[in-house]
């Protein structure tokens, strides 16, 4: 709804810019939310982006800048005068600045770093050194710190004096002279306390925190587990170096879910929106997996070839191969998707593995029984095959599903135990394994029962 | 890490409870975070749950209660004395109370509603009437409301007086006498303003909101889009009725991602953690889809049967069926997963459909070309089939992938346009369609080239 309004107004706005009616264009955009202004800028042509950007009120422009794609940010930075760049960098939160710099070519980074003060430059350089996808790489170093001996009134003074540039002021961090984290105080605590109470007496000392090298996904999960607005990040010496705020945690949660879905569908994960990814980039992400899976499928072909005689003797068996393979693959895919998501949300631990395998085995027997019963009737009444062939098909069906569910649930856990990403063992890879096993079962049961 | 600590301490705690050493048990748990205390309670036996719950400090007990599973909540409510129930209900936030009541049997609900005051009962009943998965069903009615004419100092007084029971105080809502939403003021704005400034002059009047019947997923997306801590919810007359807080939005985002993953793997979605779902419940969620897909796969069998003569003439063709079907299914699955996630995150709109189809077609040609080239060499050098058969296989491969990607990307969009859930068109369904089409292409090309 919101989006449509923006995209409808885009054409009207472009007309205003073409007519150089800047006053009207300014009036049209000045009350936008930063995220909406960014979406609008994103849609404009390269020439018009800097024009509209300069028409935005200064604060809105800087806020919108943080929401833009790296391409548009680069384009604007190249177009900026020194003054403009300084103003934007001054307004930008440190973590947003770092996110941007990570995506820029070296010459643009140089231009940017020339226009920030030396303290900011030092902090940016420090944050750039944290590993990708770590808590350190998504945290901000702009938090409110308090001292244990302050009164509530002094704390408020400090918040008023330093808070304007902080990404969040609602959780304040109490540190000692060596920046060691001693406790936290929320603004709610402060508001509900007496003015002359001492921070030491009202701070919460049982503080949850993560390390700079903690995986960003785990940081986001901790934050969401405890319903925090921000989570402190400390170095190996327990010194507070930054905080992860809830808005960045939400972004991580969404990115990780997208990544899981991409990997489950056998694609290398992408951190770009679909429409912004080129055809070549998409090809690079998908082709290797398709190729790998195609080569794995050769085993299946090999198995079929080696049973050519049996198939020639009973051609009707061939027609059930797709149904058996698909059903096994679907069942294994259900199991693996469930387990991968459970591992990802932390709902399933290693100690649960026996329970998981037992459960998947039971579910496979139940589902397999249901499907086999339906299939048996269909085979006899509609396909008019003999009861021996029907038996072979139905027994294979149940056996394939049990194998599929065990592989589908066991493989992700095994991958995780080996330190691999469980997601890459998802549906397509499992399908390939299950196909091969299902065919082996099929032909061997056929030989046994039909005596071919 | 955190989890392991809790589960290791569980056995020590159970020993303390068995030995009736309540003082030591209390000391062991009194400083836990509410989420951790809830996880611990969840693991205890039915008899020990109420015992430990009563050992927790009152406030922690009530906070932990909100994090527990409906089963454990029900167990505790049944065990509570009238006094205990009153205390817990008094501490519980309204939205948590409603979440709990939704899962309880009628007699427990009656017991609960007897122990809340009439105003709370009225609000609970109102919230129970909002449709499942709507913004109304996840919002809380406990927010701080201010009047336009108040000074900043008066606003702080109101926050101090009423804030203790509110889920968030950091965004305050300015309403008129008829509860119409006029603007918002954050505590940060208030802290940075002068004491005698009037709310009217500092409030933000450009307010984003959703309606009570807005889908919870859209509410969560709006909140995350604008990096809000809370999003106001209004009724059809623009009156403020509640707010959705960021912690509930995160829960919605995670639930919806899980639901997407489950539906993509052809399962009915579940709102329970995996290990808490019974085998029968899992069977009910999975079997119908497996059955439906198995019946659809019959078409594939039918196609193979109708080409039995061709297959008997060239049995080698059979051995490539799995590879062709799998690769087509994998490629279509990649396309559909990408598009479904894009639709779900709002990155892809209807107007993008032509671009999407064109792009998927190009990617399929590129990936198909890569795979066909690799396959052609393999067929000639390793499988030692004739060039005519190799040609048939490779042309089919490319054609199947193009069809797969068009179906995989088009079907989810079509489903959404028709008001259906795009997720149900995911991989398994697409695989079934693509299998049938791929086989038709395969046999027809084979007939044409090989003249069989």
PDB file of C-alpha atoms in Angstrom, chain A residues 1-4 6-7 10 31-33 35-36 39 43 67 93 156 159-160 163-167 169-170 186-188 190-193 195 206 208 218 221-229 246-247 250-251 253-255 257-258 260-261 264-267 273-275 277-280 282-283 285-287 289-291 293-294 297-298 300-301 304-305 308 311-312 315-316 318-323 325-327 330-331 333-335 337-339 341 345-349 351-352 355-356 359-360 362-363 366-367 370-371 374-375 378 383 397 401 405 428 431-432 435 439, chain B residues 1-4 6-7 31-33 35-36 39 43 67 93 156 159-160 163-167 169-170 186-188 190-193 195 206 208 218 221-229 246-247 250-251 253-255 257-258 260-261 264-267 272-275 277-280 282-283 285-287 289-291 293-294 297-298 300-301 304-305 308 311-312 315-316 318-323 325-327 330-331 333-335 337-339 341 345-349 351-352 355-356 359-360 362-363 366-367 370-371 374-375 378 383 397 401 405 428 431-432 435 439:
ATOM      1  CA  UNK A   1       0.000   0.000   0.000  1.00  0.00           C
ATOM      2  CA  UNK A   2       2.652   2.388   1.184  1.00  0.00           C
ATOM      3  CA  UNK A   3       4.920   1.289  -1.623  1.00  0.00           C
ATOM      4  CA  UNK A   4       2.358   1.903  -4.320  1.00  0.00           C
ATOM      5  CA  UNK A   6       5.512   6.096  -3.470  1.00  0.00           C
ATOM      6  CA  UNK A   7       5.822   4.562  -6.887  1.00  0.00           C
ATOM      7  CA  UNK A  10       7.559   8.957  -8.536  1.00  0.00           C
ATOM      8  CA  UNK A  31       7.686  15.025   5.108  1.00  0.00           C
ATOM      9  CA  UNK A  32       8.602  11.532   3.922  1.00  0.00           C
ATOM     10  CA  UNK A  33       9.922   8.951   6.359  1.00  0.00           C
ATOM     11  CA  UNK A  35      12.993   4.726   4.552  1.00  0.00           C
ATOM     12  CA  UNK A  36      10.413   5.996   2.049  1.00  0.00           C
ATOM     13  CA  UNK A  39      13.036   3.950  -1.694  1.00  0.00           C
ATOM     14  CA  UNK A  43      13.910   4.461  -8.209  1.00  0.00           C
ATOM     15  CA  UNK A  67      18.667   3.231   3.987  1.00  0.00           C
ATOM     16  CA  UNK A  93      25.482   6.440  12.631  1.00  0.00           C
ATOM     17  CA  UNK A 156      19.882  12.363  32.860  1.00  0.00           C
ATOM     18  CA  UNK A 159      21.979  11.512  28.421  1.00  0.00           C
ATOM     19  CA  UNK A 160      20.731  15.010  27.491  1.00  0.00           C
ATOM     20  CA  UNK A 163      22.271  11.369  23.662  1.00  0.00           C
ATOM     21  CA  UNK A 164      21.418  13.241  20.480  1.00  0.00           C
ATOM     22  CA  UNK A 165      24.029  11.372  18.435  1.00  0.00           C
ATOM     23  CA  UNK A 166      23.414   7.940  19.952  1.00  0.00           C
ATOM     24  CA  UNK A 167      21.498   5.281  18.098  1.00  0.00           C
ATOM     25  CA  UNK A 169      19.580   6.050  24.616  1.00  0.00           C
ATOM     26  CA  UNK A 170      17.039   3.782  26.278  1.00  0.00           C
ATOM     27  CA  UNK A 186      17.254   1.647  31.339  1.00  0.00           C
ATOM     28  CA  UNK A 187      15.722   5.082  30.938  1.00  0.00           C
ATOM     29  CA  UNK A 188      12.548   3.531  32.354  1.00  0.00           C
ATOM     30  CA  UNK A 190      15.838   6.158  35.675  1.00  0.00           C
ATOM     31  CA  UNK A 191      12.428   7.753  35.181  1.00  0.00           C
ATOM     32  CA  UNK A 192      10.872   5.631  37.901  1.00  0.00           C
ATOM     33  CA  UNK A 193      13.735   6.291  40.379  1.00  0.00           C
ATOM     34  CA  UNK A 195      16.570  12.036  41.398  1.00  0.00           C
ATOM     35  CA  UNK A 206      23.180  -9.546  35.738  1.00  0.00           C
ATOM     36  CA  UNK A 208      23.736 -10.583  29.052  1.00  0.00           C
ATOM     37  CA  UNK A 218      23.621 -15.755  17.700  1.00  0.00           C
ATOM     38  CA  UNK A 221      18.921 -14.691  18.738  1.00  0.00           C
ATOM     39  CA  UNK A 222      20.087 -13.657  22.228  1.00  0.00           C
ATOM     40  CA  UNK A 223      18.570 -10.213  21.796  1.00  0.00           C
ATOM     41  CA  UNK A 224      15.261 -11.678  20.681  1.00  0.00           C
ATOM     42  CA  UNK A 225      15.295 -14.371  23.388  1.00  0.00           C
ATOM     43  CA  UNK A 226      15.460 -11.739  26.126  1.00  0.00           C
ATOM     44  CA  UNK A 227      13.322  -9.111  24.342  1.00  0.00           C
ATOM     45  CA  UNK A 228      16.128  -6.527  24.594  1.00  0.00           C
ATOM     46  CA  UNK A 229      16.297  -3.260  22.671  1.00  0.00           C
ATOM     47  CA  UNK A 246      17.194  -4.275  17.804  1.00  0.00           C
ATOM     48  CA  UNK A 247      16.695  -2.842  14.295  1.00  0.00           C
ATOM     49  CA  UNK A 250      15.801  -7.758  12.843  1.00  0.00           C
ATOM     50  CA  UNK A 251      17.775  -7.252   9.632  1.00  0.00           C
ATOM     51  CA  UNK A 253      17.080 -12.395  11.373  1.00  0.00           C
ATOM     52  CA  UNK A 254      15.534 -11.637   7.982  1.00  0.00           C
ATOM     53  CA  UNK A 255      18.807 -12.046   6.090  1.00  0.00           C
ATOM     54  CA  UNK A 257      16.038 -16.684   7.005  1.00  0.00           C
ATOM     55  CA  UNK A 258      16.491 -15.679   3.352  1.00  0.00           C
ATOM     56  CA  UNK A 260      18.446 -20.534   4.788  1.00  0.00           C
ATOM     57  CA  UNK A 261      15.723 -20.578   2.140  1.00  0.00           C
ATOM     58  CA  UNK A 264      17.702 -25.141   1.043  1.00  0.00           C
ATOM     59  CA  UNK A 265      16.856 -24.591  -2.609  1.00  0.00           C
ATOM     60  CA  UNK A 266      20.521 -25.302  -3.482  1.00  0.00           C
ATOM     61  CA  UNK A 267      21.712 -21.788  -4.239  1.00  0.00           C
ATOM     62  CA  UNK A 273      17.680  -8.053  -3.356  1.00  0.00           C
ATOM     63  CA  UNK A 274      16.617 -10.243  -6.298  1.00  0.00           C
ATOM     64  CA  UNK A 275      15.904  -7.453  -8.762  1.00  0.00           C
ATOM     65  CA  UNK A 277      21.223  -8.970  -8.835  1.00  0.00           C
ATOM     66  CA  UNK A 278      22.443  -9.325 -12.411  1.00  0.00           C
ATOM     67  CA  UNK A 279      21.701 -12.387 -14.538  1.00  0.00           C
ATOM     68  CA  UNK A 280      25.389 -13.316 -14.428  1.00  0.00           C
ATOM     69  CA  UNK A 282      22.439 -15.241 -10.383  1.00  0.00           C
ATOM     70  CA  UNK A 283      23.994 -17.749 -12.792  1.00  0.00           C
ATOM     71  CA  UNK A 285      25.056 -18.577  -7.574  1.00  0.00           C
ATOM     72  CA  UNK A 286      22.934 -21.309  -9.114  1.00  0.00           C
ATOM     73  CA  UNK A 287      24.914 -23.128 -11.820  1.00  0.00           C
ATOM     74  CA  UNK A 289      24.929 -26.399  -7.427  1.00  0.00           C
ATOM     75  CA  UNK A 290      22.891 -27.540 -10.416  1.00  0.00           C
ATOM     76  CA  UNK A 291      26.018 -28.990 -11.974  1.00  0.00           C
ATOM     77  CA  UNK A 293      23.530 -32.215  -8.342  1.00  0.00           C
ATOM     78  CA  UNK A 294      23.371 -33.247 -12.004  1.00  0.00           C
ATOM     79  CA  UNK A 297      22.207 -37.832 -10.390  1.00  0.00           C
ATOM     80  CA  UNK A 298      24.511 -39.877 -12.650  1.00  0.00           C
ATOM     81  CA  UNK A 300      20.842 -42.848 -10.376  1.00  0.00           C
ATOM     82  CA  UNK A 301      21.287 -43.320 -14.115  1.00  0.00           C
ATOM     83  CA  UNK A 304      18.890 -47.841 -13.788  1.00  0.00           C
ATOM     84  CA  UNK A 305      21.344 -48.970 -16.479  1.00  0.00           C
ATOM     85  CA  UNK A 308      18.270 -52.721 -17.719  1.00  0.00           C
ATOM     86  CA  UNK A 311      13.328 -53.268 -16.774  1.00  0.00           C
ATOM     87  CA  UNK A 312      13.192 -54.795 -20.261  1.00  0.00           C
ATOM     88  CA  UNK A 315       8.567 -52.339 -18.647  1.00  0.00           C
ATOM     89  CA  UNK A 316       5.642 -51.358 -16.432  1.00  0.00           C
ATOM     90  CA  UNK A 318       9.662 -47.973 -15.303  1.00  0.00           C
ATOM     91  CA  UNK A 319       6.463 -45.978 -15.156  1.00  0.00           C
ATOM     92  CA  UNK A 320       6.498 -45.932 -11.339  1.00  0.00           C
ATOM     93  CA  UNK A 321      10.087 -44.685 -11.036  1.00  0.00           C
ATOM     94  CA  UNK A 322       9.157 -40.956 -11.073  1.00  0.00           C
ATOM     95  CA  UNK A 323       6.387 -41.405  -8.492  1.00  0.00           C
ATOM     96  CA  UNK A 325      11.540 -40.896  -6.539  1.00  0.00           C
ATOM     97  CA  UNK A 326       9.368 -37.810  -6.156  1.00  0.00           C
ATOM     98  CA  UNK A 327       7.541 -39.084  -3.094  1.00  0.00           C
ATOM     99  CA  UNK A 330       9.269 -34.864  -0.968  1.00  0.00           C
ATOM    100  CA  UNK A 331       9.188 -36.779   2.279  1.00  0.00           C
ATOM    101  CA  UNK A 333      12.565 -32.654   1.991  1.00  0.00           C
ATOM    102  CA  UNK A 334       9.866 -32.214   4.628  1.00  0.00           C
ATOM    103  CA  UNK A 335      12.045 -33.837   7.252  1.00  0.00           C
ATOM    104  CA  UNK A 337      13.335 -28.483   6.195  1.00  0.00           C
ATOM    105  CA  UNK A 338      11.849 -29.102   9.642  1.00  0.00           C
ATOM    106  CA  UNK A 339      15.152 -30.120  11.191  1.00  0.00           C
ATOM    107  CA  UNK A 341      14.795 -24.696  10.756  1.00  0.00           C
ATOM    108  CA  UNK A 345      16.170 -21.416  15.749  1.00  0.00           C
ATOM    109  CA  UNK A 346      18.035 -23.359  18.438  1.00  0.00           C
ATOM    110  CA  UNK A 347      14.982 -25.546  19.133  1.00  0.00           C
ATOM    111  CA  UNK A 348      16.898 -28.772  18.441  1.00  0.00           C
ATOM    112  CA  UNK A 349      20.134 -29.683  20.257  1.00  0.00           C
ATOM    113  CA  UNK A 351      21.130 -34.443  22.692  1.00  0.00           C
ATOM    114  CA  UNK A 352      17.769 -34.555  20.874  1.00  0.00           C
ATOM    115  CA  UNK A 355      14.386 -38.526  19.610  1.00  0.00           C
ATOM    116  CA  UNK A 356      14.452 -36.774  16.231  1.00  0.00           C
ATOM    117  CA  UNK A 359      10.187 -39.475  15.450  1.00  0.00           C
ATOM    118  CA  UNK A 360      11.035 -39.095  11.760  1.00  0.00           C
ATOM    119  CA  UNK A 362       7.586 -43.107  12.989  1.00  0.00           C
ATOM    120  CA  UNK A 363       6.251 -40.275  10.845  1.00  0.00           C
ATOM    121  CA  UNK A 366       2.650 -43.493   9.219  1.00  0.00           C
ATOM    122  CA  UNK A 367       2.809 -41.333   6.088  1.00  0.00           C
ATOM    123  CA  UNK A 370      -1.188 -43.976   4.285  1.00  0.00           C
ATOM    124  CA  UNK A 371       0.295 -43.425   0.846  1.00  0.00           C
ATOM    125  CA  UNK A 374      -3.997 -45.363  -1.320  1.00  0.00           C
ATOM    126  CA  UNK A 375      -1.519 -46.412  -3.962  1.00  0.00           C
ATOM    127  CA  UNK A 378      -5.118 -47.270  -7.292  1.00  0.00           C
ATOM    128  CA  UNK A 383      -3.632 -49.173 -13.384  1.00  0.00           C
ATOM    129  CA  UNK A 397       7.298 -46.607  -1.234  1.00  0.00           C
ATOM    130  CA  UNK A 401      10.161 -42.833   2.786  1.00  0.00           C
ATOM    131  CA  UNK A 405      13.262 -39.200   6.505  1.00  0.00           C
ATOM    132  CA  UNK A 428      18.041 -31.263  -3.491  1.00  0.00           C
ATOM    133  CA  UNK A 431      16.667 -35.997  -3.107  1.00  0.00           C
ATOM    134  CA  UNK A 432      19.697 -37.220  -5.014  1.00  0.00           C
ATOM    135  CA  UNK A 435      16.650 -41.372  -5.435  1.00  0.00           C
ATOM    136  CA  UNK A 439      15.912 -47.326  -6.899  1.00  0.00           C
TER     137      UNK A 439
ATOM    138  CA  UNK B   1      26.159 -21.820  25.377  1.00  0.00           C
ATOM    139  CA  UNK B   2      23.588 -20.215  27.635  1.00  0.00           C
ATOM    140  CA  UNK B   3      21.264 -23.156  27.046  1.00  0.00           C
ATOM    141  CA  UNK B   4      23.815 -25.734  28.037  1.00  0.00           C
ATOM    142  CA  UNK B   6      20.769 -24.098  32.082  1.00  0.00           C
ATOM    143  CA  UNK B   7      20.353 -27.726  31.201  1.00  0.00           C
ATOM    144  CA  UNK B  31      18.961 -14.057  39.490  1.00  0.00           C
ATOM    145  CA  UNK B  32      17.941 -15.794  36.260  1.00  0.00           C
ATOM    146  CA  UNK B  33      16.590 -13.823  33.326  1.00  0.00           C
ATOM    147  CA  UNK B  35      13.405 -16.274  29.528  1.00  0.00           C
ATOM    148  CA  UNK B  36      15.957 -18.571  31.161  1.00  0.00           C
ATOM    149  CA  UNK B  39      13.223 -22.549  29.865  1.00  0.00           C
ATOM    150  CA  UNK B  43      12.232 -28.862  31.523  1.00  0.00           C
ATOM    151  CA  UNK B  67       7.668 -16.952  28.280  1.00  0.00           C
ATOM    152  CA  UNK B  93       1.081  -7.717  30.077  1.00  0.00           C
ATOM    153  CA  UNK B 156       7.238  13.084  32.283  1.00  0.00           C
ATOM    154  CA  UNK B 159       5.025   8.614  32.261  1.00  0.00           C
ATOM    155  CA  UNK B 160       6.320   8.264  35.821  1.00  0.00           C
ATOM    156  CA  UNK B 163       4.606   3.912  32.952  1.00  0.00           C
ATOM    157  CA  UNK B 164       5.465   1.108  35.328  1.00  0.00           C
ATOM    158  CA  UNK B 165       2.762  -1.178  33.898  1.00  0.00           C
ATOM    159  CA  UNK B 166       3.331  -0.290  30.234  1.00  0.00           C
ATOM    160  CA  UNK B 167       5.162  -2.631  27.890  1.00  0.00           C
ATOM    161  CA  UNK B 169       7.230   3.896  27.495  1.00  0.00           C
ATOM    162  CA  UNK B 170       9.738   5.074  24.925  1.00  0.00           C
ATOM    163  CA  UNK B 186       9.573   9.691  21.948  1.00  0.00           C
ATOM    164  CA  UNK B 187      11.173   9.856  25.361  1.00  0.00           C
ATOM    165  CA  UNK B 188      14.335  10.920  23.527  1.00  0.00           C
ATOM    166  CA  UNK B 190      11.186  14.717  25.604  1.00  0.00           C
ATOM    167  CA  UNK B 191      14.631  14.420  27.200  1.00  0.00           C
ATOM    168  CA  UNK B 192      16.179  16.700  24.592  1.00  0.00           C
ATOM    169  CA  UNK B 193      13.376  19.309  24.881  1.00  0.00           C
ATOM    170  CA  UNK B 195      10.707  21.361  30.427  1.00  0.00           C
ATOM    171  CA  UNK B 206       3.493  12.240  10.266  1.00  0.00           C
ATOM    172  CA  UNK B 208       2.757   5.504  10.414  1.00  0.00           C
ATOM    173  CA  UNK B 218       2.523  -6.528   7.262  1.00  0.00           C
ATOM    174  CA  UNK B 221       7.276  -5.447   8.043  1.00  0.00           C
ATOM    175  CA  UNK B 222       6.209  -1.803   8.505  1.00  0.00           C
ATOM    176  CA  UNK B 223       7.787  -1.677  11.939  1.00  0.00           C
ATOM    177  CA  UNK B 224      11.041  -3.111  10.623  1.00  0.00           C
ATOM    178  CA  UNK B 225      10.995  -0.909   7.515  1.00  0.00           C
ATOM    179  CA  UNK B 226      10.965   2.241   9.624  1.00  0.00           C
ATOM    180  CA  UNK B 227      13.112   0.864  12.476  1.00  0.00           C
ATOM    181  CA  UNK B 228      10.379   1.614  15.028  1.00  0.00           C
ATOM    182  CA  UNK B 229      10.247   0.302  18.583  1.00  0.00           C
ATOM    183  CA  UNK B 246       9.221  -4.656  18.436  1.00  0.00           C
ATOM    184  CA  UNK B 247       9.687  -7.888  20.435  1.00  0.00           C
ATOM    185  CA  UNK B 250      10.431 -10.170  15.826  1.00  0.00           C
ATOM    186  CA  UNK B 251       8.407 -13.201  16.904  1.00  0.00           C
ATOM    187  CA  UNK B 253       9.016 -12.350  11.524  1.00  0.00           C
ATOM    188  CA  UNK B 254      10.517 -15.608  12.798  1.00  0.00           C
ATOM    189  CA  UNK B 255       7.201 -17.463  12.766  1.00  0.00           C
ATOM    190  CA  UNK B 257       9.883 -17.379   7.971  1.00  0.00           C
ATOM    191  CA  UNK B 258       9.394 -20.807   9.553  1.00  0.00           C
ATOM    192  CA  UNK B 260       7.357 -20.119   4.571  1.00  0.00           C
ATOM    193  CA  UNK B 261      10.036 -22.796   4.894  1.00  0.00           C
ATOM    194  CA  UNK B 264       7.944 -24.549   0.603  1.00  0.00           C
ATOM    195  CA  UNK B 265       8.727 -28.089   1.706  1.00  0.00           C
ATOM    196  CA  UNK B 266       5.031 -28.976   1.220  1.00  0.00           C
ATOM    197  CA  UNK B 267       3.920 -29.159   4.817  1.00  0.00           C
ATOM    198  CA  UNK B 272       4.584 -25.443  17.744  1.00  0.00           C
ATOM    199  CA  UNK B 273       8.304 -26.201  18.182  1.00  0.00           C
ATOM    200  CA  UNK B 274       9.279 -29.472  16.454  1.00  0.00           C
ATOM    201  CA  UNK B 275      10.002 -31.485  19.577  1.00  0.00           C
ATOM    202  CA  UNK B 277       4.652 -31.704  18.196  1.00  0.00           C
ATOM    203  CA  UNK B 278       3.349 -35.267  18.445  1.00  0.00           C
ATOM    204  CA  UNK B 279       4.001 -37.847  15.716  1.00  0.00           C
ATOM    205  CA  UNK B 280       0.300 -37.818  14.846  1.00  0.00           C
ATOM    206  CA  UNK B 282       3.264 -34.187  12.252  1.00  0.00           C
ATOM    207  CA  UNK B 283       1.612 -36.928  10.194  1.00  0.00           C
ATOM    208  CA  UNK B 285       0.617 -31.869   8.580  1.00  0.00           C
ATOM    209  CA  UNK B 286       2.652 -33.873   6.084  1.00  0.00           C
ATOM    210  CA  UNK B 287       0.580 -36.787   4.745  1.00  0.00           C
ATOM    211  CA  UNK B 289       0.563 -32.951   0.805  1.00  0.00           C
ATOM    212  CA  UNK B 290       2.523 -36.134   0.120  1.00  0.00           C
ATOM    213  CA  UNK B 291      -0.673 -37.841  -1.010  1.00  0.00           C
ATOM    214  CA  UNK B 293       1.807 -34.801  -4.824  1.00  0.00           C
ATOM    215  CA  UNK B 294       1.890 -38.575  -5.266  1.00  0.00           C
ATOM    216  CA  UNK B 297       2.964 -37.746 -10.085  1.00  0.00           C
ATOM    217  CA  UNK B 298       0.581 -40.250 -11.684  1.00  0.00           C
ATOM    218  CA  UNK B 300       4.225 -38.558 -15.064  1.00  0.00           C
ATOM    219  CA  UNK B 301       3.718 -42.309 -14.925  1.00  0.00           C
ATOM    220  CA  UNK B 304       6.016 -42.727 -19.489  1.00  0.00           C
ATOM    221  CA  UNK B 305       3.489 -45.530 -20.118  1.00  0.00           C
ATOM    222  CA  UNK B 308       6.445 -47.410 -23.670  1.00  0.00           C
ATOM    223  CA  UNK B 311      11.391 -46.679 -24.470  1.00  0.00           C
ATOM    224  CA  UNK B 312      11.431 -50.363 -25.397  1.00  0.00           C
ATOM    225  CA  UNK B 315      16.121 -48.475 -23.331  1.00  0.00           C
ATOM    226  CA  UNK B 316      19.118 -46.186 -22.772  1.00  0.00           C
ATOM    227  CA  UNK B 318      15.184 -44.460 -19.541  1.00  0.00           C
ATOM    228  CA  UNK B 319      18.412 -44.072 -17.648  1.00  0.00           C
ATOM    229  CA  UNK B 320      18.475 -40.291 -18.212  1.00  0.00           C
ATOM    230  CA  UNK B 321      14.929 -39.711 -16.957  1.00  0.00           C
ATOM    231  CA  UNK B 322      15.946 -39.201 -13.302  1.00  0.00           C
ATOM    232  CA  UNK B 323      18.737 -36.780 -14.189  1.00  0.00           C
ATOM    233  CA  UNK B 325      13.641 -34.637 -13.916  1.00  0.00           C
ATOM    234  CA  UNK B 326      15.885 -33.836 -10.975  1.00  0.00           C
ATOM    235  CA  UNK B 327      17.738 -31.054 -12.740  1.00  0.00           C
ATOM    236  CA  UNK B 330      16.152 -28.259  -8.877  1.00  0.00           C
ATOM    237  CA  UNK B 331      16.243 -25.343 -11.285  1.00  0.00           C
ATOM    238  CA  UNK B 333      12.945 -24.915  -7.117  1.00  0.00           C
ATOM    239  CA  UNK B 334      15.720 -22.309  -7.139  1.00  0.00           C
ATOM    240  CA  UNK B 335      13.544 -19.909  -9.123  1.00  0.00           C
ATOM    241  CA  UNK B 337      12.351 -20.109  -3.642  1.00  0.00           C
ATOM    242  CA  UNK B 338      13.898 -16.832  -4.816  1.00  0.00           C
ATOM    243  CA  UNK B 339      10.601 -15.382  -5.998  1.00  0.00           C
ATOM    244  CA  UNK B 341      11.067 -14.979  -0.590  1.00  0.00           C
ATOM    245  CA  UNK B 345       9.848  -9.490   1.896  1.00  0.00           C
ATOM    246  CA  UNK B 346       8.013  -7.094  -0.418  1.00  0.00           C
ATOM    247  CA  UNK B 347      11.026  -6.831  -2.736  1.00  0.00           C
ATOM    248  CA  UNK B 348       9.040  -7.989  -5.788  1.00  0.00           C
ATOM    249  CA  UNK B 349       5.818  -6.277  -6.919  1.00  0.00           C
ATOM    250  CA  UNK B 351       4.787  -4.591 -11.984  1.00  0.00           C
ATOM    251  CA  UNK B 352       8.104  -6.480 -11.856  1.00  0.00           C
ATOM    252  CA  UNK B 355      11.371  -8.410 -15.639  1.00  0.00           C
ATOM    253  CA  UNK B 356      11.286 -11.460 -13.392  1.00  0.00           C
ATOM    254  CA  UNK B 359      15.473 -12.746 -15.988  1.00  0.00           C
ATOM    255  CA  UNK B 360      14.570 -16.303 -15.021  1.00  0.00           C
ATOM    256  CA  UNK B 362      17.962 -15.817 -19.230  1.00  0.00           C
ATOM    257  CA  UNK B 363      19.317 -17.513 -16.118  1.00  0.00           C
ATOM    258  CA  UNK B 366      22.802 -19.700 -19.101  1.00  0.00           C
ATOM    259  CA  UNK B 367      22.627 -22.440 -16.481  1.00  0.00           C
ATOM    260  CA  UNK B 370      26.534 -24.739 -18.862  1.00  0.00           C
ATOM    261  CA  UNK B 371      24.985 -28.002 -17.743  1.00  0.00           C
ATOM    262  CA  UNK B 374      29.188 -30.571 -19.383  1.00  0.00           C
ATOM    263  CA  UNK B 375      26.643 -33.270 -19.969  1.00  0.00           C
ATOM    264  CA  UNK B 378      30.127 -36.783 -20.328  1.00  0.00           C
ATOM    265  CA  UNK B 383      28.480 -43.049 -21.222  1.00  0.00           C
ATOM    266  CA  UNK B 397      17.870 -30.394 -20.458  1.00  0.00           C
ATOM    267  CA  UNK B 401      15.169 -25.771 -17.312  1.00  0.00           C
ATOM    268  CA  UNK B 405      12.215 -21.469 -14.253  1.00  0.00           C
ATOM    269  CA  UNK B 428       7.404 -29.968  -4.747  1.00  0.00           C
ATOM    270  CA  UNK B 431       8.679 -30.353  -9.521  1.00  0.00           C
ATOM    271  CA  UNK B 432       5.597 -32.379 -10.358  1.00  0.00           C
ATOM    272  CA  UNK B 435       8.550 -33.510 -14.453  1.00  0.00           C
ATOM    273  CA  UNK B 439       9.145 -35.908 -20.105  1.00  0.00           C
TER     274      UNK B 439
END
